[in-house]
Each structure stands twice: as structure tokens, then as C-alpha cells.
XYZ file of C-alpha atoms in Angstrom:
687
model
C 17.574 28.282 8.270
C 18.801 24.671 8.332
C 22.543 24.708 9.047
C 24.093 21.419 10.241
C 25.310 21.888 13.788
C 23.499 25.204 14.114
C 24.499 28.761 13.287
C 27.659 29.845 15.091
C 29.058 33.319 15.657
C 31.876 32.800 13.127
C 29.268 32.029 10.435
C 27.456 35.306 11.122
C 30.735 37.233 11.272
C 31.833 35.770 7.936
C 28.506 36.710 6.352
C 28.679 40.286 7.657
C 32.271 40.645 6.403
C 31.287 39.306 2.991
C 28.267 41.589 2.749
C 30.357 44.574 3.800
C 33.015 43.778 1.199
C 30.359 43.330 -1.484
C 28.576 46.600 -0.761
C 31.912 48.435 -0.597
C 32.931 46.985 -3.974
C 29.563 47.950 -5.482
C 29.869 51.513 -4.140
C 33.415 51.925 -5.482
C 32.358 50.602 -8.902
C 29.474 53.107 -8.944
C 31.770 55.972 -8.012
C 34.167 54.981 -10.782
C 31.329 55.038 -13.308
C 31.868 51.452 -14.449
C 29.145 50.124 -16.776
C 28.280 46.957 -14.824
C 29.041 47.592 -11.134
C 27.157 44.461 -10.076
C 30.148 42.444 -11.329
C 32.136 43.861 -8.404
C 29.724 42.645 -5.714
C 29.170 39.385 -7.608
C 32.926 38.729 -7.641
C 33.052 39.112 -3.863
C 30.455 36.379 -3.362
C 32.160 34.120 -5.909
C 35.635 34.171 -4.368
C 35.050 34.446 -0.618
C 35.825 31.587 1.754
C 35.866 31.628 5.572
C 39.682 31.402 5.476
C 41.622 34.481 4.373
C 44.212 32.376 2.525
C 41.476 30.692 0.480
C 39.983 34.059 -0.466
C 43.392 35.409 -1.514
C 44.131 32.253 -3.509
C 40.864 32.488 -5.405
C 41.323 36.234 -5.875
C 44.735 35.852 -7.478
C 43.624 33.076 -9.810
C 40.347 34.782 -10.706
C 42.088 38.018 -11.611
C 44.660 36.173 -13.727
C 41.931 34.218 -15.509
C 39.888 37.346 -16.128
C 42.861 39.191 -17.620
C 43.648 36.250 -19.913
C 40.002 36.011 -20.941
C 39.837 39.751 -21.594
C 42.848 39.504 -23.902
C 41.132 36.754 -25.902
C 37.949 38.834 -26.162
C 39.949 41.593 -27.823
C 41.616 39.038 -30.114
C 38.538 37.038 -31.149
C 35.514 39.337 -31.273
C 36.716 42.177 -33.544
C 38.450 39.771 -35.932
C 35.656 37.180 -36.284
C 32.518 39.250 -35.770
C 31.933 39.346 -39.555
C 31.092 35.622 -39.398
C 28.828 34.484 -36.527
C 29.706 30.848 -37.240
C 33.467 31.453 -37.069
C 33.090 33.544 -33.912
C 30.987 30.820 -32.281
C 33.521 28.189 -33.288
C 36.446 30.300 -32.071
C 34.879 30.915 -28.649
C 33.800 27.264 -28.351
C 37.291 25.969 -29.144
C 38.896 28.460 -26.774
C 36.556 27.431 -23.921
C 37.207 23.764 -24.659
C 40.984 24.258 -24.724
C 40.969 26.192 -21.450
C 38.830 23.564 -19.721
C 41.063 20.772 -21.059
C 44.153 22.453 -19.582
C 42.289 23.134 -16.343
C 41.292 19.461 -15.990
C 44.890 18.368 -16.521
C 46.257 20.725 -13.879
C 44.107 19.679 -10.876
C 45.768 22.242 -8.611
C 44.001 25.418 -7.387
C 45.626 27.382 -10.206
C 43.496 25.398 -12.670
C 40.840 28.046 -11.929
C 42.913 30.451 -14.056
C 42.364 28.423 -17.228
C 38.715 27.602 -16.537
C 37.877 31.257 -15.917
C 39.859 32.395 -18.950
C 37.571 30.171 -21.006
C 34.109 31.075 -19.817
C 34.970 34.777 -19.372
C 35.187 34.952 -23.165
C 31.795 33.251 -23.515
C 30.227 35.433 -20.837
C 31.395 38.755 -22.245
C 32.252 38.028 -25.873
C 28.739 37.224 -27.082
C 27.365 40.494 -25.701
C 29.763 42.410 -27.992
C 28.586 40.959 -31.294
C 26.525 44.034 -32.101
C 29.225 46.480 -30.946
C 32.610 44.833 -31.623
C 34.356 48.197 -31.650
C 33.803 48.403 -27.880
C 35.574 45.100 -27.191
C 38.653 46.695 -25.679
C 36.680 49.088 -23.470
C 34.365 46.325 -22.239
C 37.280 43.971 -21.554
C 39.097 46.648 -19.546
C 35.934 47.549 -17.646
C 35.284 43.899 -16.813
C 38.811 43.505 -15.432
C 38.378 46.684 -13.386
C 35.013 45.573 -11.971
C 36.355 42.182 -10.982
C 39.588 43.682 -9.617
C 37.577 45.985 -7.346
C 35.608 43.027 -5.999
C 38.790 41.026 -5.489
C 40.543 43.890 -3.705
C 37.633 44.544 -1.341
C 37.145 40.859 -0.517
C 40.858 40.273 0.079
C 41.454 43.364 2.225
C 38.429 42.870 4.454
C 39.157 39.145 4.776
C 42.698 39.916 5.983
C 41.970 43.013 8.116
C 38.589 42.397 9.779
C 38.806 39.464 12.212
C 40.910 37.352 9.819
C 40.654 33.585 10.080
C 43.970 32.106 8.989
C 44.105 28.813 7.129
C 47.347 27.828 8.884
C 45.832 26.897 12.270
C 42.981 25.071 10.530
C 45.462 23.083 8.436
C 47.618 22.345 11.488
C 44.553 21.068 13.336
C 43.568 18.845 10.428
C 47.102 17.463 10.127
C 47.076 16.707 13.858
C 43.810 14.846 13.370
C 45.257 12.909 10.425
C 48.312 11.853 12.414
C 46.177 10.851 15.393
C 43.965 8.723 13.131
C 47.053 7.220 11.491
C 48.477 6.377 14.918
C 45.226 4.647 15.887
C 45.237 2.713 12.617
C 48.865 1.689 13.177
C 48.086 0.401 16.661
C 45.102 -1.550 15.313
C 47.279 -3.131 12.612
C 50.038 -4.104 15.024
C 47.737 -5.414 17.756
C 45.185 -7.090 15.472
C 42.282 -5.400 17.287
C 40.332 -4.633 14.090
C 39.348 -6.800 11.125
C 40.769 -6.284 7.644
C 37.631 -4.607 6.242
C 37.714 -1.905 8.919
C 41.461 -1.379 8.470
C 41.055 -1.058 4.718
C 38.251 1.476 5.092
C 40.381 3.534 7.484
C 43.330 3.505 5.064
C 41.052 4.746 2.283
C 39.748 7.517 4.505
C 43.282 8.609 5.380
C 44.233 8.641 1.687
C 41.230 10.831 0.827
C 42.078 13.194 3.694
C 45.713 13.406 2.555
C 44.558 14.474 -0.919
C 42.210 17.102 0.572
C 45.025 18.554 2.690
C 46.913 19.596 -0.450
C 44.254 22.207 -1.225
C 44.588 23.642 2.268
C 48.345 23.846 1.870
C 47.900 26.033 -1.213
C 45.645 28.381 0.763
C 48.261 28.716 3.511
C 50.845 29.535 0.831
C 48.860 32.731 0.070
C 48.988 34.068 3.642
C 52.175 36.074 3.351
C 55.750 35.163 4.285
C 54.743 33.282 7.433
C 52.177 31.329 5.432
C 54.747 30.351 2.810
C 57.081 29.039 5.536
C 54.251 27.020 7.048
C 53.206 25.669 3.645
C 56.812 24.570 3.100
C 56.744 22.657 6.382
C 53.345 21.173 5.586
C 54.584 19.967 2.207
C 57.444 18.131 3.877
C 55.170 16.571 6.472
C 52.612 15.462 3.898
C 55.376 13.814 1.879
C 56.126 11.570 4.853
C 52.447 11.075 5.711
C 51.890 9.498 2.311
C 54.643 6.953 3.011
C 52.793 5.611 6.073
C 49.865 4.063 4.174
C 51.652 1.466 1.978
C 53.785 0.471 4.967
C 50.694 -0.253 7.060
C 49.130 -2.168 4.169
C 52.166 -4.444 3.842
C 52.601 -4.939 7.581
C 48.987 -6.057 7.831
C 49.455 -8.541 4.956
C 52.687 -9.899 6.444
C 51.097 -10.410 9.857
C 48.137 -12.152 8.234
C 50.454 -14.414 6.213
C 52.514 -15.314 9.263
C 49.516 -15.806 11.513
C 49.345 -14.193 14.908
C 50.319 -17.448 16.614
C 53.091 -18.518 14.224
C 56.543 -18.840 15.739
C 59.911 -17.998 14.272
C 63.358 -17.668 15.729
C 62.369 -14.150 16.882
C 59.533 -13.352 19.271
C 57.521 -11.013 17.085
C 55.072 -10.120 19.845
C 57.840 -8.397 21.815
C 58.964 -6.144 18.985
C 55.366 -5.351 18.047
C 54.637 -4.359 21.640
C 57.740 -2.156 21.684
C 56.623 -0.326 18.544
C 53.075 0.065 19.902
C 54.427 1.514 23.156
C 56.696 3.865 21.190
C 53.639 5.102 19.297
C 51.485 5.632 22.406
C 50.328 9.291 22.680
C 52.344 11.079 25.301
C 55.135 8.523 25.232
C 56.884 10.288 22.334
C 58.934 13.086 23.880
C 60.763 14.918 21.112
C 63.619 15.975 23.377
C 64.385 12.322 24.134
C 63.045 11.008 20.826
C 66.347 10.432 19.095
C 67.764 8.209 21.844
C 64.505 6.277 22.177
C 64.127 5.872 18.441
C 67.757 4.795 18.006
C 67.317 2.195 20.744
C 64.197 0.808 19.066
C 65.862 0.705 15.647
C 68.902 -1.045 17.149
C 66.614 -3.652 18.673
C 64.933 -4.216 15.303
C 68.345 -4.526 13.611
C 69.382 -7.098 16.189
C 66.270 -9.139 15.446
C 66.959 -8.882 11.720
C 70.517 -10.138 12.206
C 69.179 -13.090 14.167
C 66.691 -13.900 11.410
C 69.344 -13.629 8.698
C 71.143 -16.611 10.187
C 68.226 -18.931 9.375
C 66.614 -17.240 6.374
C 65.869 -20.472 4.489
C 62.246 -20.911 5.532
C 59.264 -18.973 4.139
C 57.973 -17.931 7.571
C 61.410 -16.646 8.493
C 61.601 -14.697 5.235
C 58.216 -13.145 5.982
C 59.349 -12.277 9.511
C 62.534 -10.760 8.112
C 60.511 -8.627 5.701
C 58.181 -7.662 8.547
C 61.019 -6.406 10.738
C 62.298 -4.367 7.798
C 58.883 -2.777 7.287
C 58.605 -2.061 11.014
C 61.976 -0.326 10.881
C 60.799 1.779 7.934
C 57.584 2.608 9.806
C 59.499 3.766 12.879
C 61.795 5.941 10.760
C 58.913 7.506 8.812
C 56.884 8.116 11.947
C 59.888 9.666 13.692
C 60.213 12.034 10.720
C 56.526 12.927 11.071
C 57.013 13.765 14.757
C 60.052 15.940 14.030
C 58.217 17.776 11.265
C 55.118 18.171 13.416
C 57.269 19.810 16.104
C 58.577 22.240 13.471
C 55.031 23.516 12.946
C 54.628 24.544 16.586
C 58.206 25.458 17.508
C 59.180 27.309 14.353
C 62.402 25.341 13.990
C 63.665 24.235 10.583
C 65.412 20.880 10.637
C 67.540 19.799 7.683
C 65.088 16.945 7.234
C 62.289 19.408 6.600
C 64.231 21.368 3.981
C 65.283 18.202 2.154
C 61.815 16.669 2.125
C 60.099 19.897 1.124
C 62.386 20.272 -1.885
C 61.801 16.686 -2.969
C 58.073 17.108 -2.411
C 57.902 20.166 -4.636
C 59.889 18.450 -7.357
C 57.865 15.245 -7.180
C 54.367 16.518 -6.585
C 52.491 14.881 -9.416
C 48.783 14.159 -9.346
C 46.722 11.710 -11.348
C 45.914 13.004 -14.841
C 43.150 11.611 -17.035
C 43.426 12.869 -20.615
C 40.292 10.996 -21.688
C 38.036 12.610 -19.091
C 39.595 16.022 -19.771
C 38.886 15.596 -23.484
C 35.269 14.556 -22.872
C 34.761 17.539 -20.587
C 36.241 19.878 -23.188
C 34.051 18.320 -25.873
C 30.923 18.902 -23.769
C 31.786 22.601 -23.488
C 32.390 22.903 -27.234
C 29.037 21.221 -27.978
C 27.103 23.376 -25.502
C 28.634 26.575 -26.850
C 27.985 25.688 -30.500
C 24.433 24.434 -29.887
C 23.620 27.475 -27.767
C 24.978 29.785 -30.462
C 23.070 27.819 -33.098
C 19.794 28.367 -31.241
C 20.640 32.042 -30.862
C 21.489 32.560 -34.530
C 18.643 30.420 -35.871
C 15.961 32.006 -33.695
C 17.170 35.566 -34.033
C 16.268 35.991 -30.355
C 18.338 38.830 -28.950
C 18.546 37.158 -25.540
C 19.581 33.808 -27.009
C 23.225 34.425 -26.194
C 22.313 33.733 -22.565
C 21.721 30.080 -23.408
C 25.292 29.649 -24.635
C 26.703 31.716 -21.767
C 24.981 29.860 -18.911
C 25.426 26.451 -20.547
C 29.159 27.040 -21.004
C 29.663 28.198 -17.414
C 27.828 25.199 -15.946
C 29.720 22.717 -18.124
C 33.000 24.239 -16.959
C 32.151 24.449 -13.271
C 30.713 20.903 -13.102
C 33.304 19.270 -15.374
C 34.991 17.278 -12.604
C 31.810 15.432 -11.572
C 31.093 11.893 -12.757
C 27.414 12.722 -13.227
C 26.356 16.347 -12.785
C 22.629 15.760 -13.414
C 21.609 15.463 -9.718
C 23.526 18.644 -8.911
C 21.944 20.484 -11.838
C 18.487 19.491 -10.640
C 19.330 21.045 -7.293
C 20.746 24.096 -9.066
C 17.463 24.567 -10.941
C 15.547 24.601 -7.647
C 17.944 27.115 -6.109
C 17.864 29.279 -9.233
C 14.069 29.331 -9.053
C 14.365 30.588 -5.470
C 16.832 33.268 -6.597
C 14.536 34.161 -9.512
C 11.581 34.640 -7.166
C 13.680 36.819 -4.868
C 15.013 38.834 -7.833
C 11.474 39.357 -9.171
C 10.263 40.587 -5.774
C 13.238 42.926 -5.431
C 13.079 44.276 -8.967
C 9.375 45.039 -9.140
C 8.344 45.482 -5.504
C 11.313 46.806 -3.546
C 13.547 48.616 -6.065
C 10.925 51.166 -7.163
C 10.663 52.286 -3.515
C 14.401 52.486 -2.906
C 15.543 56.080 -2.858
C 19.171 55.915 -1.752
C 22.243 53.724 -1.795
C 21.885 52.973 1.922
C 18.302 51.826 1.474
C 19.402 49.563 -1.378
C 22.165 48.087 0.785
C 19.712 47.416 3.609
C 17.271 45.781 1.222
C 19.954 43.519 -0.290
C 21.105 42.524 3.175
C 17.757 40.857 3.867
C 18.752 38.055 1.482
C 22.527 38.299 1.119
C 23.335 38.143 4.838
C 21.414 34.864 5.425
C 22.884 33.518 2.168
C 26.356 34.418 3.448
C 25.757 32.296 6.545
C 25.020 29.356 4.254
C 28.238 30.095 2.331
C 30.238 29.665 5.541
C 29.166 26.035 6.018
C 30.471 23.402 3.537
C 27.246 21.371 3.734
C 25.104 24.365 2.693
C 27.656 26.204 0.546
C 25.997 25.428 -2.779
C 22.673 26.783 -1.519
C 24.220 30.037 -0.336
C 26.293 30.386 -3.494
C 23.420 29.850 -5.920
C 21.019 32.165 -4.087
C 23.492 35.013 -3.538
C 25.300 34.994 -6.895
C 22.183 34.409 -9.004
C 20.269 37.127 -7.151
C 23.064 39.638 -7.777
C 23.359 38.886 -11.483
C 19.608 38.598 -12.085
C 19.078 42.041 -10.556
C 21.761 43.548 -12.862
C 22.377 46.394 -10.421
C 23.557 49.130 -12.750
C 23.689 52.878 -12.205
C 19.913 53.025 -12.679
C 17.261 50.610 -11.469
C 15.535 48.859 -14.378
C 11.930 47.653 -14.046
C 11.611 46.316 -17.585
C 9.592 43.128 -17.118
C 10.100 42.031 -20.731
C 13.905 42.153 -20.396
C 13.790 40.376 -17.025
C 11.537 37.607 -18.348
C 13.625 37.047 -21.491
C 16.917 36.976 -19.557
C 15.446 34.522 -17.041
C 14.134 32.286 -19.824
C 17.553 32.264 -21.491
C 19.185 31.388 -18.152
C 17.002 28.333 -17.615
C 17.450 27.399 -21.260
C 21.203 27.332 -20.654
C 20.705 25.109 -17.609
C 18.563 22.697 -19.630
C 21.119 22.591 -22.456
C 23.966 21.939 -19.990
C 21.977 19.176 -18.306
C 21.256 17.410 -21.605
C 24.824 17.728 -22.866
C 26.508 16.634 -19.649
C 24.135 13.677 -19.326
C 24.881 12.456 -22.865
C 28.534 13.412 -23.398
C 30.207 13.692 -19.995
C 28.221 11.575 -17.504
C 29.832 8.297 -16.400
C 28.884 5.829 -13.686
C 30.667 5.872 -10.352
C 31.891 2.314 -10.905
C 33.246 3.166 -14.362
C 35.100 6.173 -12.989
C 36.562 4.214 -10.072
C 37.586 1.353 -12.379
C 39.294 3.839 -14.693
C 41.335 5.171 -11.785
C 42.227 1.629 -10.738
C 43.283 0.628 -14.248
C 45.412 3.751 -14.654
C 47.344 2.603 -11.574
C 47.769 -0.836 -13.134
C 49.150 0.715 -16.325
C 51.660 2.720 -14.294
C 52.906 -0.442 -12.556
C 53.108 -2.250 -15.921
C 55.158 0.587 -17.397
C 57.554 0.534 -14.449
C 57.941 -3.259 -14.672
C 58.574 -3.187 -18.416
C 61.152 -0.417 -18.040
C 59.093 1.903 -20.262
C 59.146 4.618 -17.604
C 61.840 5.829 -15.247
C 60.144 7.280 -12.189
C 61.170 8.267 -8.690
C 59.611 6.165 -5.892
C 58.180 9.275 -4.237
C 56.477 10.270 -7.479
C 54.714 6.960 -7.908
C 53.801 6.962 -4.201
C 52.249 10.409 -4.483
C 50.405 9.586 -7.684
C 49.039 6.233 -6.501
C 47.966 7.715 -3.159
C 46.225 10.482 -5.070
C 44.354 7.874 -7.108
C 43.350 6.077 -3.924
C 42.129 9.379 -2.498
C 40.002 9.920 -5.616
C 38.615 6.375 -5.494
C 37.836 6.384 -1.756
C 34.696 8.613 -1.865
C 33.321 6.510 -4.721
C 33.746 3.180 -2.932
C 30.823 3.838 -0.578
C 28.552 4.254 -3.611
C 29.542 0.998 -5.312
C 27.455 -2.189 -5.108
C 28.731 -5.221 -3.221
C 30.912 -7.473 -5.365
C 32.113 -4.628 -7.573
C 35.439 -5.193 -9.348
C 36.879 -2.077 -7.753
C 35.781 -3.138 -4.279
C 37.753 -6.364 -4.643
C 41.026 -4.621 -5.519
C 43.402 -2.717 -3.277
C 45.308 0.104 -4.939
C 47.739 0.231 -2.013
C 48.891 -3.278 -2.935
C 49.454 -2.030 -6.465
C 51.476 0.856 -5.034
C 53.575 -1.582 -3.039
C 54.191 -3.664 -6.153
C 55.250 -0.572 -8.084
C 57.682 0.532 -5.375
C 59.160 -2.968 -5.082
C 59.550 -3.244 -8.854
C 61.495 0.022 -8.797
C 63.779 -1.527 -6.178
C 64.219 -4.617 -8.370
C 65.098 -2.400 -11.332
C 67.837 -0.744 -9.248
C 69.167 -4.122 -8.094
C 69.106 -5.418 -11.678
C 71.354 -2.569 -12.822
C 73.917 -3.635 -10.196
C 73.889 -7.296 -11.248
C 76.135 -8.881 -13.892
C 74.406 -9.026 -17.273
C 74.546 -12.831 -17.344
C 72.298 -12.939 -14.274
C 69.502 -10.803 -15.722
C 67.502 -13.649 -17.295
C 65.351 -14.814 -14.364
C 64.756 -11.285 -13.124
C 63.794 -10.132 -16.621
C 61.315 -13.001 -16.859
C 59.784 -11.959 -13.533
C 59.480 -8.308 -14.586
C 57.853 -9.398 -17.862
C 55.326 -11.464 -15.912
C 54.546 -8.472 -13.674
C 54.117 -6.192 -16.705
C 51.805 -8.695 -18.424
C 49.835 -9.206 -15.230
C 49.046 -5.503 -14.906
C 48.546 -4.894 -18.630
C 45.748 -7.437 -19.127
C 43.274 -6.170 -16.535
C 40.894 -8.646 -14.904
C 40.870 -11.283 -17.664
C 42.447 -14.522 -16.409
C 43.500 -12.878 -13.170
C 43.908 -16.078 -11.128
C 46.144 -17.775 -13.733
C 48.297 -14.679 -14.106
C 48.813 -14.479 -10.346
C 49.994 -18.081 -10.374
C 52.382 -17.325 -13.239
C 53.788 -14.347 -11.328
C 54.138 -16.497 -8.199
C 56.026 -19.172 -10.164
C 58.450 -16.615 -11.588
C 58.912 -15.104 -8.140
C 59.544 -18.483 -6.547
C 62.164 -19.341 -9.171
C 64.033 -16.129 -8.415
C 63.710 -16.690 -4.673
C 65.013 -20.219 -4.992
C 68.057 -18.968 -6.902
C 68.984 -16.301 -4.384
C 67.881 -17.960 -1.151
C 71.103 -19.832 -0.416
C 73.415 -16.942 -1.285
C 74.953 -14.560 1.238
C 75.958 -10.951 0.971
C 74.272 -7.520 0.888
C 73.161 -7.775 -2.764
C 71.539 -11.181 -2.208
C 69.809 -9.968 0.954
C 68.365 -6.908 -0.806
C 67.124 -8.973 -3.743
C 65.644 -11.662 -1.507
C 63.853 -9.083 0.647
C 62.406 -7.311 -2.406
C 61.165 -10.609 -3.858
C 59.416 -11.517 -0.595
C 57.744 -8.105 -0.526
C 56.714 -8.453 -4.152
C 55.127 -11.844 -3.501
C 53.095 -10.543 -0.547
C 51.842 -7.629 -2.651
C 51.247 -9.260 -6.037
C 50.188 -12.762 -4.916
C 48.246 -12.455 -1.650
C 46.505 -15.601 -0.460
C 48.529 -18.068 -2.568
C 50.213 -21.111 -1.035
C 53.752 -20.499 0.301
C 56.661 -21.521 -1.950
C 58.913 -24.518 -1.464
C 62.661 -24.197 -1.935
C 65.429 -26.474 -3.252
C 69.112 -25.654 -3.593
C 69.756 -24.463 -7.198
C 72.539 -25.706 -9.460
C 73.930 -22.141 -9.789
C 73.211 -18.832 -8.168
C 71.386 -15.837 -9.545
C 73.914 -13.518 -7.932
C 77.429 -14.381 -9.055
């Protein structure tokens, strides 16, 4: 058995626990006289994960989805069974609606809506001939799945439980260590820009993945909910690190490592690097050390303010401000990290966690969700059409399997390669099911013998389930074997039924493959570009004033987009449009525009003209995509320089805030352009 890194004891233990839970669920379902007890053991293998919190999370959502689907079975089948076309249309539209909602949610609870959809397809079509049994079948299906869920959850929590909390804490520690290394590389200039950019993308992708782990921890009881609360607060600050590092790198590049200003930048950079050195950050003395560093940065800023009439000085002033923000954010991360190990609850943590929960918004793509829903509707209707037209009693299996695959694979850009692999694995499961059904089952004389026989395949498959790299292989072999055997109260050796059901299964796979390839499949570059352009539209909306949004919301959403783009970047060809753009710069522009909008509201109305012109230029720049990009950057730079020239010679807190925001906006929106030149204006922008 090829398992990356080799088979470890925890893999075997997980497999034995899963097999034990499955056999227990099957035995209980048999004792209760349920019509399809194999659903109980199948549910166990569908929901289990090595972490008890993940199993509980899936269990809760699967049960909720099954109940909702069962309700719709009772609503649709008896009322529409008189018309096969209306019933097919009703089930197809319901599956499409559920998948559409599921795609918009993008949190673990989206499984509720997806399952509610294909549960109706999976069970509803089998009731066409006996609609009067809809309620009994729906109740039995909920009971069978509930038994599987209960057995999997209890054994996962009681027998050598593996908590998600320590795993998440370890991964967060790794993220912070990688972020510290990246920060040191940015400040010391020890890595080139391509490497730094790749590392930022990796950190963004990891930050997105950590959200799923946090949800698992939230299902590990009261202690898990407390830890998830702390993790949410920490992740909110982790996200803030990435745009800061992006801007600091750009500012250092614009200044040049050897450029001189009235402040020795090398000294303050060295102080921050030393402060970040592992082991040097002692939380007990952290506040005094951090306050001293921040006071030193403030002193440098005050010195720079005295001569802030030169572009290099303005860049240095912006740099010291970003360094101060970085120190404050990183200090928050260290305090929150200490909360995880010490159990303390700082006010900072409670405040951030609340804001994080209120502002946790992920990227939503209505177009992709609609295409995915449309693919499910088409598969269901075509599968039903084949069934009705052919009169083949097993034809419902085509619609059932096709619908399930379209739902499960909806989030993929192109599911065809995965479906090809699924076909191979299903053939392996089919061969195993055939051998069991016609060679082993006739010789099985007791429940214990059956359990031993199933263990020959399910235990090795469970080992594969425990390893992410081989999960799909273990899942397909175990789940397909269980459902192909249809382990009822009596062993069936009807070859005709087995052959017809298997043919319908592979027909459903073929239909799903054709539909997904023609309706849903998109190229990696197209998908990445769509994510990039959605970020541009968000910045344009903020600049035009069309949307009022909290800075933390746009930071979370743009970081989420970057996390979704990052895995696709490695698959893109050199010179791709997406490769040449940096979504973190777009995030910085969006955050700075929000700051400008706040400053604008504090300014006298007569002074809005130049700032309004700048915001219009920013909105136009991000609305028009890549067409005429160079000219639009120059137009934005001209508008920025006019505003800078107006405010440069003014003094006061409002002028300083506006000037600093304009410098940050120029470094984010117009990288690489020649520095501006300044002349004293006839009148000031800030009265």
C-alpha cells in the first residue's frame, strides 16, 4: 500500500476505530430492522476524519442535510408522482437550488444544503413506484444515517480521541514562524521579490485553510469553543500582516537600500528585526520592550515630519508608519498566541474575536454558483429523460450518481481529471464487490464472519482515508464497496440486479463527466483572472462610494481571494495576466481608499474637488480591467501628485493623515513610476 511517508500507528488506529464504528452501526441498524442497514455503515465512512472535531462537524451537518432532504422527499414525491416530467423537474430544481446556496456559503455548513439536495435525488427516484411509502422511507433513511453518525461520533470522541485543537495550534505556530521568517527577509533584503511574493501567497492560502480547522475545533465541546474563539481573534490579526509586508517591501524598493534620509533607516530596521528574533520576545517583558520600540519609531517620525517636503522623506515617513503598524499587529499576535497556551483571556482577544465574527466574509461568486447549479439541473433532467425514455428500471441510478458527482465536484475548475481517477477507483471497488457478492457472501454464515470478511478491504481502505494524499482512493474504495454490496438483512446473489446497478452507476459517471466538461469546466487561468477581477471591482466600488465597507471586511475578503488564487498560480503559464498582478497591492489600495473616504468626510465641502477627482480616477482604473493599463496608471499618478502637491506644504494632523494616505496610495496603485515633483500651490487643499 503506497502511503506517502509510510503507514504510521495513528493511521492504523484511525482505520480500526472507523471499521469498529461502521460494524457497530451496521449491527444496530440490523437489530432495529431498518430496510437498508448498509446506509449506517456507509455514513460512518463518509463522515469520518482523523480529528474528532471534524467528524462531529460533518456529523451535525450531514444529519441536518438529511432531515431537510427527507422533508422535501415527503413534499415532492407524493404530490408530483402522477407526472414523471414534473417530478423530475421538481427534484432537478431543488438540487440546483441547494447547490447554489451551498456554493454561496463556502463555510463547512454548506454541506447541509448540498446534502439536502442530492438526498432527494438519491432516495426520491426509488419511490416513484411506491409513493405512499415516502414518509416511511424518509424516516428510515434519517434513522439509518443517524445511527451511523452517532456511532462514528461517539467512538471518535471516546476511543483514543485526536483533538483538532492541538493540530490547529501547531499549524498556527507554523504559520507565525513562517510569517516571522518572511518579515525578516523583507526587512533585511535577504530574498528577491519573486521569492517574497511566493511566500506571501503561500501564507495567504494557509490562512484560508486554517478557517476550516477553526470550525472543527468549535465542535469539540465548551473547551473547543473557547479555543476557536481565541483562534478567530488570532487569525484576524494574522491576515493584517500580509498587506503590511507587501507595502514595506515596496517602500524599501522605492527608497533603495542605500538611499539616505534624515533618519538612519538601517538602525530602526535592525531594531525591528531584533525584536522579532525567536526567543527575544518575552511576553512578561513584552509591553515595556514594545512600548520602547514604538516610542523610538515615533521619535523618528517626528524627525521626518520636520522635513517632509521631499519624495524620499515622504516614503521614509510612510515606511516608519507601516513599521509601527507591523510592530503593533505582531505584538497582538504574540499576546493572542500566549492566550492559547496559558488559557488567559485578554480584552484584546475578546474585542478582536467579536469583530472577526461580525466581519468574517468570504469571496462569493454568483456566476460560478449558477453554472454549478445549472450543471446539476441538466444532469438530473437528462438522467431522468434516459430513464423514462428507455423504460429501464435501473435507469434512475444514472440520474442519482450523476447528480451526486456534480454536487460533490462543483467547486473544481475542471473535474474531468478527477472523474477519470474516480472511474478507475470505482472499477476497483466493483471488482471487490463482485468477488464479495458471488464468492465470499454465499459462504458467510454469521455476522462475525461477515465483519471479518469486510475488514479485509475496509481496514486497508481506512488507512488510506487517514492520509490526505490518499484520501480519495480510500473514500472511493470503501464507500463504493459498501453501497455496491447493498448489505441488507439477507445476502443477495442476483447477478442481473448487480450488473444493471453497476451499469447505471457508470452511466451516471459518464453523464456527469460530459456535463461538467461542457457546462461547468473552466481553465485555471480563467478562474484565477475572475478572482482577480472581482477584487478590482470591489476596489472600484469602494473608490466610487458605491459600497460602505469595514476595512477588516475588505481585508478578509481580499486575503481569501488571494488564498484561492495562490494554488492556481503554480499551474499558470509564464507571462499570464494573473501572474503579473498582485492582489495584495489591490488590497492595500482598497484599504487606503477607505482611509481617504474617512478623511474626505472630515474636510470642508469646498475642498472635495481634487480628492473626488482622484477617487474617480481610481474607480475608473479598476473598472476597466487590463485595457490601457499603463495610461490609466499615469492618470492616477497625475491625480495623486496634484493632491500631494496641494497638501504637502500644510501642517496639522489632518494634512499629515491625508499626505500619508496619498503616499501609500501611490506606492500601491502606481508602482515603478517616476517620483513626483512638487511646487508650492496657490491655495491649500486643507483649509
